[in-house]
Coordinates of C-alpha atoms in Angstrom, one line a residue:
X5 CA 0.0 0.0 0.0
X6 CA 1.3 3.3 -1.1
X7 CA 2.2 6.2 1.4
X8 CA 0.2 8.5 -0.4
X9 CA -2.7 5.9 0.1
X10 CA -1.9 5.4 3.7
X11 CA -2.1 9.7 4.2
X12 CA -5.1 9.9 2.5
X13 CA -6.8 7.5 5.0
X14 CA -5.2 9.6 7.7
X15 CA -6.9 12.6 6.5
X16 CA -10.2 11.0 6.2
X17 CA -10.1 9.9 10.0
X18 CA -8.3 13.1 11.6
X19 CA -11.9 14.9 9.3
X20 CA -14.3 12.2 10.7
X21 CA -13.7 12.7 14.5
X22 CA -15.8 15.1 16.4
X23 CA -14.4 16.2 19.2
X24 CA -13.3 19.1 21.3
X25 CA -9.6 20.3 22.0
X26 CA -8.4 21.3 25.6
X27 CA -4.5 22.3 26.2
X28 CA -4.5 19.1 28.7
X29 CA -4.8 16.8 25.5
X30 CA -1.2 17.4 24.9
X31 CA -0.2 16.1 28.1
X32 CA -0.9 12.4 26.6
X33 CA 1.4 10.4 24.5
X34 CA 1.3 8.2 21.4
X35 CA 2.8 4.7 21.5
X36 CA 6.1 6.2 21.0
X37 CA 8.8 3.3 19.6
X38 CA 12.1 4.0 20.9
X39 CA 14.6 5.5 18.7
X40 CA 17.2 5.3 21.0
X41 CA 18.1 2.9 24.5
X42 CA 18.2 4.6 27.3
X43 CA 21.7 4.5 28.1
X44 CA 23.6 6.9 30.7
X45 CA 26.8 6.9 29.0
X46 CA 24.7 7.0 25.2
X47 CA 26.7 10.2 23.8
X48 CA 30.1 8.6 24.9
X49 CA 29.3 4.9 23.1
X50 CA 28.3 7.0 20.0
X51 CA 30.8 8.8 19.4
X52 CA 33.6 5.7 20.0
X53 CA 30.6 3.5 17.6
X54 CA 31.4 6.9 15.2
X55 CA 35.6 6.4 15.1
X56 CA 34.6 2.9 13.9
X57 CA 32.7 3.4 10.8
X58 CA 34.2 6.5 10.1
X59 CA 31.2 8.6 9.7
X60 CA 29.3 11.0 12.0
X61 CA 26.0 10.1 12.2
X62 CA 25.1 12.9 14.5
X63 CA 25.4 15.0 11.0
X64 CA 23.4 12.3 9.3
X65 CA 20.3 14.3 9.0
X66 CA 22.0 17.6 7.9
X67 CA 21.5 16.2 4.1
X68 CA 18.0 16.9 4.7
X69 CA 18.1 20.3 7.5
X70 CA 20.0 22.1 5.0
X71 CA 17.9 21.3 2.3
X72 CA 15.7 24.7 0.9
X73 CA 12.7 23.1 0.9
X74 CA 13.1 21.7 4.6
X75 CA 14.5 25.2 5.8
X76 CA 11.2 26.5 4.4
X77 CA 8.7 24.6 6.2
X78 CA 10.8 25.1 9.2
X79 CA 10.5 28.7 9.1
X80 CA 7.4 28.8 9.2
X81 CA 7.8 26.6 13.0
X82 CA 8.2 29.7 14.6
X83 CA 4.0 30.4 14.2
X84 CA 3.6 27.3 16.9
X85 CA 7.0 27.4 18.5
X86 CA 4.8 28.7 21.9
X87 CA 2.0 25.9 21.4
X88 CA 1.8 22.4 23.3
X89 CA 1.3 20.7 19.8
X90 CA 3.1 17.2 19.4
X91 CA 5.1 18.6 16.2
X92 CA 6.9 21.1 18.7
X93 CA 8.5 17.8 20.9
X94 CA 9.6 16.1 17.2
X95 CA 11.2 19.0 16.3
X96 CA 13.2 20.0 19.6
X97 CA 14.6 16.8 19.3
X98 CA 15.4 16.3 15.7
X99 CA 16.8 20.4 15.5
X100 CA 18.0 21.0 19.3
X101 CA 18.5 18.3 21.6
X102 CA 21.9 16.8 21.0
X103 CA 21.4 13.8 23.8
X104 CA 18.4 12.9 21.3
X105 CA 19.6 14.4 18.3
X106 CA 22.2 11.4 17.8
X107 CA 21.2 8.9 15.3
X108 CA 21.2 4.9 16.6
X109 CA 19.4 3.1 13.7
X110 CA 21.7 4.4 11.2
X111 CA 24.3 4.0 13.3
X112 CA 23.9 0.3 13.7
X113 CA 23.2 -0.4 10.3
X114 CA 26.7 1.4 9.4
X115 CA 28.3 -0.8 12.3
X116 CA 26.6 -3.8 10.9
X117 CA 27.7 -3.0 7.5
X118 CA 31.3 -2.5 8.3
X119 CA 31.1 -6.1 10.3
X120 CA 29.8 -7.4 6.9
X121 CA 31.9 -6.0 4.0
X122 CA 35.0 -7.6 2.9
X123 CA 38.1 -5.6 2.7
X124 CA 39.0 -3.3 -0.1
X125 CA 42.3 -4.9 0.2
X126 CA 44.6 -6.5 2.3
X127 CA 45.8 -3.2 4.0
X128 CA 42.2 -1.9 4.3
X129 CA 39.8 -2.5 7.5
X130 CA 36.0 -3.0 6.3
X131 CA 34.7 -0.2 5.3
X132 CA 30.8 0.9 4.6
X133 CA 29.8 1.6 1.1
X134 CA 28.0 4.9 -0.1
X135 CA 24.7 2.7 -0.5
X136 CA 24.5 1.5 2.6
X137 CA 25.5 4.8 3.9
X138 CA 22.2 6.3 1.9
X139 CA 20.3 3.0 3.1
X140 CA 21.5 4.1 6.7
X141 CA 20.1 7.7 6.2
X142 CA 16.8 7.5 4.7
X143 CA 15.8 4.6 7.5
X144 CA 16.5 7.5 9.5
X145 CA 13.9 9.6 7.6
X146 CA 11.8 7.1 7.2
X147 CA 11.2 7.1 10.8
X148 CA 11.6 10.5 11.4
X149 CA 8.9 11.6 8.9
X150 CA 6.3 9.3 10.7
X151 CA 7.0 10.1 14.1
X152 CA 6.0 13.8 12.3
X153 CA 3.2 12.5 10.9
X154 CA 2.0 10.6 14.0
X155 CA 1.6 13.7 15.8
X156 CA -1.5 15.1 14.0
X157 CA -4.5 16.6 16.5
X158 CA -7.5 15.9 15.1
X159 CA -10.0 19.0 15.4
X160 CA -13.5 19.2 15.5
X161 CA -15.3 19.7 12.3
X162 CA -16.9 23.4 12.6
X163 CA -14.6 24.9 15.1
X164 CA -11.4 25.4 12.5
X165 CA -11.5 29.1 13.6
X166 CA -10.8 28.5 17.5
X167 CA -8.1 26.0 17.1
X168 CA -6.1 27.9 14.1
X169 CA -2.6 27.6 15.5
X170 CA -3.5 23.6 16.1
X171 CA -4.5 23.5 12.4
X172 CA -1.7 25.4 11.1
X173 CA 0.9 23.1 12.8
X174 CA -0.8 20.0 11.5
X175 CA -0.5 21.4 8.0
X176 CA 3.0 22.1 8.6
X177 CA 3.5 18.6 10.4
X178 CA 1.7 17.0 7.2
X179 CA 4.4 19.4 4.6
X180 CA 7.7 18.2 6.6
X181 CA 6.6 14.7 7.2
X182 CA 5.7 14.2 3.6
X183 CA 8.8 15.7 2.8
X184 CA 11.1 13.6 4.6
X185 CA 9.2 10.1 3.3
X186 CA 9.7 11.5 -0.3
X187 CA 13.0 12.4 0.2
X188 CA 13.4 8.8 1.8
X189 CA 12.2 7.3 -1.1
X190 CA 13.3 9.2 -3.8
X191 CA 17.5 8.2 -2.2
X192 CA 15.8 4.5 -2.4
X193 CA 15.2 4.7 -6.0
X194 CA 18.5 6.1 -7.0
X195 CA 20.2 2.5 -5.2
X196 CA 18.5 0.8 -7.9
X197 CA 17.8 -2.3 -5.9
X198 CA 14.6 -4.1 -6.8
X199 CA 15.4 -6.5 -3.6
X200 CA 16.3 -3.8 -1.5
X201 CA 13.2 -2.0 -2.1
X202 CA 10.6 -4.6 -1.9
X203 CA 12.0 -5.0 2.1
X204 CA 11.8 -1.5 3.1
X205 CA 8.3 -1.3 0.9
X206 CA 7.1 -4.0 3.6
X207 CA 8.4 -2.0 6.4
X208 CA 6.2 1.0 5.4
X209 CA 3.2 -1.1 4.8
X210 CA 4.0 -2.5 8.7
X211 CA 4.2 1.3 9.6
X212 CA 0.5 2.1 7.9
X213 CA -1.2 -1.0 9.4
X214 CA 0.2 -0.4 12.7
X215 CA -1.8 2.7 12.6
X216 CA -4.7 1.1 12.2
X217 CA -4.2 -1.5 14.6
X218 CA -6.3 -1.8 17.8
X219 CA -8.8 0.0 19.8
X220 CA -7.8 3.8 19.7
X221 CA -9.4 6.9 21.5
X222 CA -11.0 9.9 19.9
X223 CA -7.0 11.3 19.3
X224 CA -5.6 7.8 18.1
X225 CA -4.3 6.8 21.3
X226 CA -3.9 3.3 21.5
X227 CA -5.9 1.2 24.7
X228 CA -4.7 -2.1 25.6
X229 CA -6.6 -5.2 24.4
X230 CA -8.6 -6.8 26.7
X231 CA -6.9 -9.1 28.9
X232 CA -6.9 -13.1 28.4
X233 CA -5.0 -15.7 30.1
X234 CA -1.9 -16.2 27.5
X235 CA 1.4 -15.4 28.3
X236 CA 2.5 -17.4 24.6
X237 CA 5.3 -15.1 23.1
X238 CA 5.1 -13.4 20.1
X239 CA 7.4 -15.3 17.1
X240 CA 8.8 -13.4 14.9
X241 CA 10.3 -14.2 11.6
X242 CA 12.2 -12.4 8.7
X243 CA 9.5 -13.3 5.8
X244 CA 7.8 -10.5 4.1
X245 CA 4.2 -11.3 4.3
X246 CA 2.3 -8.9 6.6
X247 CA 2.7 -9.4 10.7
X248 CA 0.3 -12.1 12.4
X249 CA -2.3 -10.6 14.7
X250 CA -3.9 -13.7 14.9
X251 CA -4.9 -14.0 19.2
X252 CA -2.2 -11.0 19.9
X253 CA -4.5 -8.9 21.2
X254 CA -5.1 -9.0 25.1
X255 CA -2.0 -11.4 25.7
X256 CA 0.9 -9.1 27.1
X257 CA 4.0 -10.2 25.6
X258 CA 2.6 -10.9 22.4
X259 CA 0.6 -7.8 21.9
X260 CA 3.7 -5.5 23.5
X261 CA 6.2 -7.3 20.5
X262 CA 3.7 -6.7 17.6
X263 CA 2.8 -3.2 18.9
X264 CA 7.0 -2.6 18.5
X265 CA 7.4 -4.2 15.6
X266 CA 4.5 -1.8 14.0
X267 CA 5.8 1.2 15.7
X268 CA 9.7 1.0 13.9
X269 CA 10.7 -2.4 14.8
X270 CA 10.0 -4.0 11.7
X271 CA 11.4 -1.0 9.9
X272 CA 14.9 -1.2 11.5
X273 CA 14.7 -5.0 11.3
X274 CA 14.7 -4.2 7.2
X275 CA 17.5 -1.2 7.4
X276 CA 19.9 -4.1 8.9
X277 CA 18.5 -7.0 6.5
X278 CA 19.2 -4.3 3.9
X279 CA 22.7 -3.6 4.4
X280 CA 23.9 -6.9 4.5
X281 CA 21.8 -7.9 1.7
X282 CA 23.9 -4.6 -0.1
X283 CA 27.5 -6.7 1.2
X284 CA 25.8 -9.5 -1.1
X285 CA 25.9 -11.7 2.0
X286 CA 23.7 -15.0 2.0
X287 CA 20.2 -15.2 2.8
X288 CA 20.7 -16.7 6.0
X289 CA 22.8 -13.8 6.9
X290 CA 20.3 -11.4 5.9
X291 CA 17.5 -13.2 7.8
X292 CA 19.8 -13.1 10.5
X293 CA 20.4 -9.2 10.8
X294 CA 16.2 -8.4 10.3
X295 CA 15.9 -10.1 13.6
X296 CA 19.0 -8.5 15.2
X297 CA 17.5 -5.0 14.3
X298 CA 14.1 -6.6 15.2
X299 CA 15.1 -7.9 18.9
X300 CA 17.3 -4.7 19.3
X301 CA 14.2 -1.9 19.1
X302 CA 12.5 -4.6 21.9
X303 CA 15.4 -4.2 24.0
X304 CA 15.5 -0.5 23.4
X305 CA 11.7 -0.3 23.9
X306 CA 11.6 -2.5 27.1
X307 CA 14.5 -0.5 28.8
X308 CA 12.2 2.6 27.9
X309 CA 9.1 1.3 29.4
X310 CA 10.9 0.5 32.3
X311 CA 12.8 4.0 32.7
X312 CA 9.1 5.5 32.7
X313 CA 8.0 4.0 35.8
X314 CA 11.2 4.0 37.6
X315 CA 12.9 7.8 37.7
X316 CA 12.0 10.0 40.2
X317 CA 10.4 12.2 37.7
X318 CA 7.0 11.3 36.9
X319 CA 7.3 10.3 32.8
X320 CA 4.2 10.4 30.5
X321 CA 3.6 6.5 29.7
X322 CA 1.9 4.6 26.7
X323 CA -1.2 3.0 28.1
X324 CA 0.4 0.1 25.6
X325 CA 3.6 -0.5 27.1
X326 CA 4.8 -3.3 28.3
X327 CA 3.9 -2.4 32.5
X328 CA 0.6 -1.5 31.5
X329 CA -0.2 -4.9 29.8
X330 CA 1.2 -6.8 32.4
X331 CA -0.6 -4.9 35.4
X332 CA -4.2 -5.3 33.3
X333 CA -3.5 -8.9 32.4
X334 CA -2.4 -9.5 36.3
X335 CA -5.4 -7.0 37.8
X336 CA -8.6 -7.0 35.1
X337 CA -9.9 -3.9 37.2
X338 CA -6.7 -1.3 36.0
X339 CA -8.6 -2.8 32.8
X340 CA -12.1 -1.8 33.7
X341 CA -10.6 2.1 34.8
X342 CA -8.5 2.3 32.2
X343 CA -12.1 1.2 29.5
X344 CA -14.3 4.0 31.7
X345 CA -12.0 6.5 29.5
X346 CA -11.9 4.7 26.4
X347 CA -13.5 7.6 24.4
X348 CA -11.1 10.5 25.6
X349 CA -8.0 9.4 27.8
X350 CA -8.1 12.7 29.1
X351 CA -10.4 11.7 31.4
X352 CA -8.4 8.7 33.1
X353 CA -6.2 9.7 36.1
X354 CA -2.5 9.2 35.0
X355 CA -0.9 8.8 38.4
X356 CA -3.6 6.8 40.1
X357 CA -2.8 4.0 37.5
X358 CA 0.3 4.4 37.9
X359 CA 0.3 3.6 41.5
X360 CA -1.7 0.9 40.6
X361 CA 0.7 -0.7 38.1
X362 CA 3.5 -0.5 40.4
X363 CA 1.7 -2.6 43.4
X364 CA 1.4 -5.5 40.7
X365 CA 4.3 -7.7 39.2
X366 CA 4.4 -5.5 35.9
X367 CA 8.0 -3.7 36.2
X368 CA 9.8 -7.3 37.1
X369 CA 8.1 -8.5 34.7
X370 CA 8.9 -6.1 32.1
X371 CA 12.7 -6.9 33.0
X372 CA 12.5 -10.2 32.2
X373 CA 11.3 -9.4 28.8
X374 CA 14.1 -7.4 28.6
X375 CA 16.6 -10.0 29.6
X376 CA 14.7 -12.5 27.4
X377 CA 15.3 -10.5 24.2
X378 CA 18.6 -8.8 24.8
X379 CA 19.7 -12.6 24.9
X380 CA 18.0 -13.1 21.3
X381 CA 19.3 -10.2 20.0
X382 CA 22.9 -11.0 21.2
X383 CA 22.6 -14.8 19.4
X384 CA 22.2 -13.1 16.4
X385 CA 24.7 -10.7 16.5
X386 CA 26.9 -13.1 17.3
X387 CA 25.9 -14.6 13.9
X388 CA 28.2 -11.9 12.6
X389 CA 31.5 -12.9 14.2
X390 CA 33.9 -11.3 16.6
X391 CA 35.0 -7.2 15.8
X392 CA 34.7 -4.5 16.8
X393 CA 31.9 -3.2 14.9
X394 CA 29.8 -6.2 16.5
X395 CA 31.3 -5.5 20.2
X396 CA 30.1 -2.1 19.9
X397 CA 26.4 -3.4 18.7
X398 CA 26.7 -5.9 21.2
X399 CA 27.6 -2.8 24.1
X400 CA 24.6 -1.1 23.0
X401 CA 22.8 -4.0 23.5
X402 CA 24.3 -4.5 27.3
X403 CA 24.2 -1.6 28.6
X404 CA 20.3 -1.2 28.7
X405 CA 20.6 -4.0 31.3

């Protein structure tokens, strides 16, 4: 299915939702996927991950910030820079936040490709290629440009006038979003990789459907499935047919891994099948690095979901992460409070479930998950032999722990 497909759908819900807008709205949160693990020492591993491949991909996106048409669109950022809108929290941290601003996908996919290229010659280390180097970049945009997109307000039909500033940014959210997933496809294209192509293609088409994907409020908040007694995890595999939901929802750990893989896992699973597919390594290999990149974003996410209920500052949480489906599958009645604001999650009490989560097993449980799939995702990179371009996947991978 097309992007262009997938945003006209968009518009037709964000038109055919009739509701009213209240600054507190803002306060929620989308199921955000992880773009980076939550690592204390995270600018100090990137930049020694950086010396390795020999390319700084804190300057990755700068291809597409300097760009004319980019530095338009963002000009006109200042109109909302003072409003709560979502777009304003993508674009601190694409534009201003250098703790966020650093760019892990791409980063591992130029780590992974420098594991799997052979050497130029025999006084030459590995070194990355320009296509995987483009293949690293637009992942990034790919993923960049939806997590614009993805913040979208949807305003009432009939009240345009009062929420002009909210309407404005969504416009401008729509222009750069578009933008970057053109862009994104358009350095595709120019690789000339039928192969190539056809797996990031199945990546956005996971991206779309995961929009669509479960019971969402009245601003496309995702609500937990109703809880059932199956703890069965989730398998995942490297073919290219769409993602099972078959008896996902309700079930914790299954739900949680498909909800990830939606949300960017499945898309960085791709970047990293692509670049070794680009080294012309076998198909077991390939297979291989789609479920490295796969169980890494789990890792990454889990560590996230964690961090959210466990700092001393009091994080907005996804009513889908992994704590949350635990503590309703373990206690049906944070279910039942959490289904009494199933129209508008404005209306359910934040901290009160919160408490409630954290008197259940949810958090341990949540660590185990991590544990579970920072050993899968270590198997495979192991797949990939011994150097330093692995080590430093490998410490990336540790050091959510």
């Amino acid at each position: 299915m097309s992007y262009a497909i997938i945003r006209h759908l968009r518009r037709k819900v964000l038109l055919a939702r009739h509701i009213r807008l209240e600054s507190t709205m803002t306060n929620l949160t989308h199921d955000d996927y992880v773009f980076r693990p939550p690592i204390t020492q995270w600018s100090k591993i990137i930049r020694e991950a950086e010396k390795i491949v020999g390319y700084p991909t804190s300057f990755m996106n700068l291809r597409w910030l300097l760009s004319d048409e980019f530095a338009n669109m963002a000009m006109h950022l200042r109109k909302v820079v003072d409003s709560n809108h979502p777009l304003m929290k993508t674009a601190k941290s694409v534009l201003y936040n250098e703790h966020n601003n650093l760019q892990p996908w791409g980063l591992v996919i130029l780590l992974l490709s420098k594991a799997v290229n052979p050497p130029m010659n025999t006084l030459q280390s590995n070194s990355v290629n320009e296509s995987q180097r483009n293949l690293a970049e637009l992942t990034e945009m790919i993923r960049t440009g939806h997590s614009v997109h993805r913040g979208l307000l949807n305003v009432p039909i009939g009240q345009y006038k009062e929420y002009d500033t909210e309407l404005f940014a969504n416009k401008i959210a729509l222009l750069i979003g578009d933008y970057l997933l053109v862009t994104a496809n358009g350095m595709l294209a120019r690789l000339k990789n039928q192969d190539l192509s056809y797996l990031i293609s199945t990546a956005l088409r996971d991206l779309s459907e995961g929009e669509f994907f479960g019971v969402r409020d009245v601003q496309n908040l995702p609500l937990p499935g109703k809880p059932v007694s199956v703890l069965d995890v989730y398998e995942i595999n490297s073919d290219t047919l769409p993602l099972d939901v078959t008896n996902v929802l309700g079930s914790p750990i299954r739900e949680w891994t498909l909800r990830t893989l939606y949300n960017g896992g499945s898309l960085f699973g791709r970047g990293c099948e692509g670049a070794v597919l680009l080294a012309r390594r076998s198909q077991a290999e390939q297979e291989s690095a789609y479920m490295l990149g796969c169980y890494i974003s789990l890792v990454w996410q889990a560590a996230s979901d964690i961090q959210k209920f466990t700092t001393k500052t009091k994080e907005t949480f996804s009513l889908v992460s992994a704590p949350v489906l635990f503590a309703v599958n373990e206690s049906p009645e944070i279910y039942t409070e959490i289904e009494k604001a199933k129209e508008d999650l404005r209306e359910l009490d934040y901290d009160s479930l919160r408490n409630s989560i954290l008197k259940t097993n949810a958090i341990e449980q949540t660590r185990n998950l991590l544990s579970n799939n920072s050993r899968l995702a270590m198997q495979h990179a192991d797949m990939f032999g011994n150097c330093e371009s692995v080590n430093t996947i490998k410490k990336l991978i540790i050091e959510t722990l």
